[in-house]
Amino acid sequence: MKPVFADVDKSLCMNPLSVKKLITSKTKAIIYVGIGGNTANYLKIVKVCKEYNLRLIVDAAHMAGSRVSDRDKHVGIESDCTVFSFQSVKNCPSADSGAVCFSDGEHDKIARKMSWLGIDKTTYDRSGENKYKWKYNVEEIGYKYHGNSIMASMCLVALKYLDCDNSVRRKIADKYTKMLSHIKEIEIIQHENELTSSRHLFQISTDERDSLLDFLASHNIYCGVHYIENTQYPIYHKYENSNINLAKHYSDRLISLPLHLHMNDKDVDEVIRIISVYFGYE
Ligand SMILES: *Cc1c(COP(=O)(O)O)cnc(C)c1O
């Protein structure tokens, strides 16, 4: 398969108009990334997939707990395949694991088999009924990508706290938005639904990215950058001519501000203060 890069819009999510322009008779699937937990354009992309009969794969690594439209409907139900990350740095953390969710049970079966060396029955399936059935078949050559119960047990506990943790992040994000929106050198990346976003990230865009990062670091505030656009990596250089002008624009300007559960009000105020000082607002 050959990847084709579509552009984003101001939400940093895939722009449905850019996608539509790139669809040809060879197009098979669209991969949507809900960056920072944002569901922007998600339902529009679902519609494009229906209209053109394409498969939808959702990179939901940032989206654990993100709801679409109303509070009860978790993102990903509309797609063919939704992939969550439970890495230690994500919203529903274990040490390192994830979940691949399919709408088609047959795809689920294949993925389970291929992630367990191609074996047609798990050890669990073969246990029980007071008897261990040792016979199984290896139907294809697979991988050893299966999850394990240690990670799963951490995730089951993390899941209990997910909505509560996300609401703490949303509160911090609200404060950043309120206190930074008057700084005209900064563009705040808005989430389509601030009430139901997992709020994995709070991102701003500024022409002075690198020097602001240095200034913050000199005050012991360490930010992230999510992400530079893919075609800047040597492995994707051959896609450099993709029509992704807005992705390139943000690639040079994005900063992710600190947004984690151990930040107290004073910490958030300090980040806001240092940014205000940098731009001469304080
Ligand atoms: C972390 C991350 C991934 C990878 O997650 P794994 O758990 O390593 O599979 C994929 N996409 C995005 C956007 C991420 O942030």
XYZ file of C-alpha atoms and ligand atoms in Angstrom:
297
model
C 0.000 0.000 0.000
C 1.097 3.543 -0.673
C 0.409 6.267 1.891
C -0.822 9.693 0.773
C -0.668 12.620 3.184
C -3.687 14.896 3.577
C -3.520 18.316 5.235
C -4.920 19.369 8.610
C -6.994 22.424 9.453
C -6.693 24.779 12.429
C -7.777 21.967 14.767
C -4.638 20.004 13.702
C -7.007 17.178 12.731
C -7.428 15.916 9.185
C -9.154 18.385 6.864
C -12.049 16.617 5.079
C -11.734 18.902 2.026
C -8.064 18.034 1.616
C -8.947 14.340 1.949
C -11.677 14.514 -0.679
C -9.260 16.018 -3.213
C -6.869 13.096 -2.760
C -9.342 10.225 -3.105
C -8.903 8.138 -6.258
C -10.219 4.754 -7.400
C -7.193 3.200 -5.681
C -7.926 4.662 -2.248
C -8.738 1.971 0.312
C -8.728 3.558 3.743
C -8.373 6.771 5.702
C -6.382 7.035 8.914
C -7.661 9.779 11.212
C -5.589 10.943 14.188
C -7.523 12.556 17.044
C -4.601 14.658 18.178
C -4.680 15.645 21.819
C -8.077 13.966 22.179
C -9.703 16.382 19.740
C -12.674 15.006 17.792
C -12.616 17.847 15.244
C -13.845 16.756 11.790
C -14.182 13.172 12.991
C -17.841 12.786 12.049
C -17.167 14.531 8.720
C -14.429 12.000 7.971
C -16.844 9.184 8.906
C -19.230 10.659 6.313
C -16.515 10.864 3.631
C -15.690 7.181 4.242
C -19.355 6.205 3.839
C -19.718 8.337 0.708
C -16.645 6.846 -0.994
C -16.930 3.349 0.522
C -13.588 3.545 2.313
C -12.412 1.895 5.504
C -11.807 4.162 8.482
C -8.954 3.535 10.898
C -8.767 5.833 13.935
C -5.497 6.506 15.723
C -7.066 7.087 19.136
C -3.780 7.025 21.065
C -4.756 10.383 22.624
C -8.488 9.713 22.766
C -9.160 7.441 25.731
C -12.287 9.023 27.218
C -13.051 11.361 24.259
C -16.771 11.423 23.496
C -18.443 12.434 20.254
C -21.397 14.842 20.394
C -22.893 13.567 23.616
C -21.257 12.318 26.758
C -22.151 8.665 26.440
C -20.855 7.884 22.995
C -17.164 7.065 23.046
C -15.197 7.958 19.943
C -14.376 5.074 17.602
C -17.710 3.262 17.452
C -18.261 4.541 13.883
C -14.939 3.299 12.514
C -13.767 -0.042 11.128
C -10.782 -0.064 13.423
C -9.879 2.133 16.389
C -6.481 1.874 18.060
C -5.890 3.056 21.627
C -2.563 3.434 23.379
C -2.120 2.617 27.041
C 1.528 3.665 27.168
C 2.684 5.111 30.454
C 2.404 8.682 29.100
C -1.138 8.434 27.719
C -4.479 9.201 29.401
C -5.333 5.634 30.400
C -1.867 4.447 31.319
C -0.413 1.031 31.992
C 3.318 0.510 31.593
C 3.043 -0.114 27.848
C 0.119 -1.602 26.005
C -2.835 -0.712 23.820
C -6.041 -1.988 22.274
C -7.090 -2.545 18.689
C -10.882 -2.495 18.339
C -12.700 -3.752 15.232
C -16.310 -3.364 14.218
C -16.108 -6.657 12.296
C -15.731 -9.717 14.524
C -13.840 -11.557 11.782
C -11.125 -8.878 11.787
C -10.932 -9.206 15.545
C -10.377 -12.954 15.204
C -7.613 -12.503 12.623
C -5.855 -9.834 14.724
C -5.966 -12.005 17.849
C -4.570 -14.952 15.938
C -1.818 -12.937 14.222
C -0.795 -11.289 17.488
C -0.388 -14.725 19.057
C 2.051 -16.304 16.574
C -0.732 -17.398 14.217
C -2.058 -19.943 16.713
C -5.794 -20.555 16.326
C -6.565 -20.958 20.072
C -5.208 -19.048 23.042
C -3.928 -20.912 26.091
C -6.990 -19.559 27.918
C -9.315 -21.055 25.276
C -7.592 -24.390 25.685
C -7.889 -24.435 29.484
C -11.006 -25.152 31.530
C -13.517 -27.943 31.817
C -11.072 -29.599 34.226
C -8.892 -30.532 31.351
C -6.039 -28.884 29.400
C -6.451 -29.353 25.675
C -2.963 -29.148 24.275
C -3.865 -29.387 20.582
C -3.894 -26.294 18.446
C -3.164 -25.329 14.876
C -0.787 -22.691 13.532
C -2.748 -21.391 10.579
C -0.389 -18.589 9.557
C 2.980 -17.216 10.604
C 2.093 -14.493 13.096
C 3.795 -12.163 15.586
C 4.214 -12.147 19.338
C 2.251 -8.927 19.869
C -0.354 -10.109 22.357
C -1.156 -8.161 25.535
C -0.539 -9.522 28.992
C -2.544 -9.624 32.175
C -0.107 -7.469 34.175
C -0.678 -4.520 31.821
C -4.386 -5.316 31.630
C -4.737 -5.194 35.400
C -3.084 -1.745 35.513
C -5.388 -0.542 32.738
C -8.512 -1.829 34.462
C -7.629 0.316 37.466
C -6.658 3.325 35.304
C -10.005 3.023 33.524
C -11.874 3.727 36.771
C -10.102 7.083 37.037
C -10.112 7.998 33.347
C -13.063 10.414 33.238
C -12.041 12.052 36.482
C -8.411 12.463 35.326
C -9.547 13.890 32.000
C -11.747 16.436 33.764
C -8.713 17.630 35.756
C -6.856 18.155 32.469
C -9.861 19.958 31.007
C -9.890 22.355 33.957
C -6.209 23.186 33.446
C -6.849 23.631 29.713
C -9.780 25.981 30.470
C -7.558 28.124 32.646
C -4.804 28.270 30.010
C -7.402 29.265 27.406
C -8.879 32.012 29.594
C -5.551 33.449 30.695
C -3.628 33.232 27.409
C -6.215 34.181 24.791
C -5.413 37.919 24.987
C -1.796 37.299 23.932
C -1.956 38.019 20.235
C 1.384 36.348 19.459
C -0.217 33.025 20.418
C -2.850 30.938 18.672
C -4.594 28.464 20.963
C -5.522 25.164 19.337
C -9.227 24.714 20.108
C -10.892 21.368 20.640
C -14.175 20.757 18.847
C -15.912 19.810 22.062
C -14.131 21.153 25.122
C -16.608 19.356 27.410
C -15.940 15.880 26.060
C -12.334 15.920 24.851
C -9.920 13.646 26.701
C -7.595 16.678 26.667
C -4.417 14.716 26.260
C -2.719 17.914 25.066
C -3.002 21.679 25.334
C -1.257 23.156 22.306
C -0.404 26.685 21.292
C 1.120 27.922 18.071
C 3.591 30.803 17.922
C 6.135 32.191 15.445
C 8.651 32.290 18.292
C 8.443 28.609 19.178
C 12.082 27.790 19.765
C 12.986 30.874 21.781
C 9.815 30.585 23.890
C 10.692 26.925 24.581
C 14.173 28.020 25.728
C 12.757 30.800 27.890
C 10.295 28.424 29.565
C 13.039 25.833 30.085
C 15.242 28.489 31.730
C 12.384 28.837 34.258
C 12.200 25.072 34.763
C 9.083 24.676 32.617
C 9.534 21.856 30.147
C 7.132 21.670 27.213
C 6.698 19.223 24.378
C 6.260 19.487 20.628
C 3.515 17.299 19.066
C 4.496 16.947 16.293
C 6.731 17.991 13.450
C 5.131 16.923 10.178
C 6.121 13.534 8.834
C 7.767 14.528 5.559
C 10.577 16.214 7.505
C 11.814 12.783 8.585
C 14.261 11.271 6.105
C 12.147 8.102 5.725
C 9.284 10.253 4.387
C 11.361 12.714 2.325
C 9.878 11.288 -0.844
C 6.481 12.706 0.199
C 7.885 16.222 0.632
C 5.780 17.585 -2.217
C 2.508 16.611 -0.544
C 0.007 19.442 -0.371
C 0.141 19.854 3.401
C 0.838 23.563 3.820
C -0.983 24.010 7.103
C 0.688 20.929 8.634
C 4.041 22.446 7.625
C 3.038 25.806 9.100
C 2.153 24.303 12.494
C 5.117 21.946 12.401
C 7.412 24.955 12.974
C 5.214 26.614 15.579
C 3.559 24.151 17.966
C 4.212 23.845 21.674
C 2.403 21.513 24.088
C 2.160 23.185 27.497
C 2.523 21.140 30.702
C -0.789 19.378 31.380
C -0.663 16.698 33.994
C -2.484 15.557 37.090
C 0.084 16.724 39.604
C -0.059 20.353 38.499
C -1.664 22.555 41.122
C -3.152 26.025 40.603
C 0.154 27.681 41.415
C 1.990 25.608 38.787
C -0.542 26.553 36.120
C -0.345 30.227 37.132
C 3.437 30.099 36.871
C 3.352 28.723 33.300
C 0.878 31.470 32.361
C 3.024 34.121 34.066
C 6.261 33.121 32.354
C 4.584 33.101 28.934
C 3.066 36.538 29.671
C 6.486 37.851 30.729
C 8.088 36.496 27.577
C 5.650 38.368 25.326
C 5.861 41.531 27.472
C 2.327 41.339 28.881
C 3.521 41.384 32.452
C 1.637 7.128 21.480
C 1.068 7.248 20.129
C 0.984 6.133 19.279
C 1.596 4.799 19.610
O 1.036 4.155 20.673
P 1.503 2.662 21.004
O 0.855 2.342 22.288
O 2.997 2.675 21.093
O 1.034 1.822 19.878
C 0.378 6.286 18.055
N -0.139 7.479 17.659
C -0.063 8.577 18.439
C -0.656 9.859 17.950
C 0.559 8.499 19.694
O 0.650 9.588 20.455
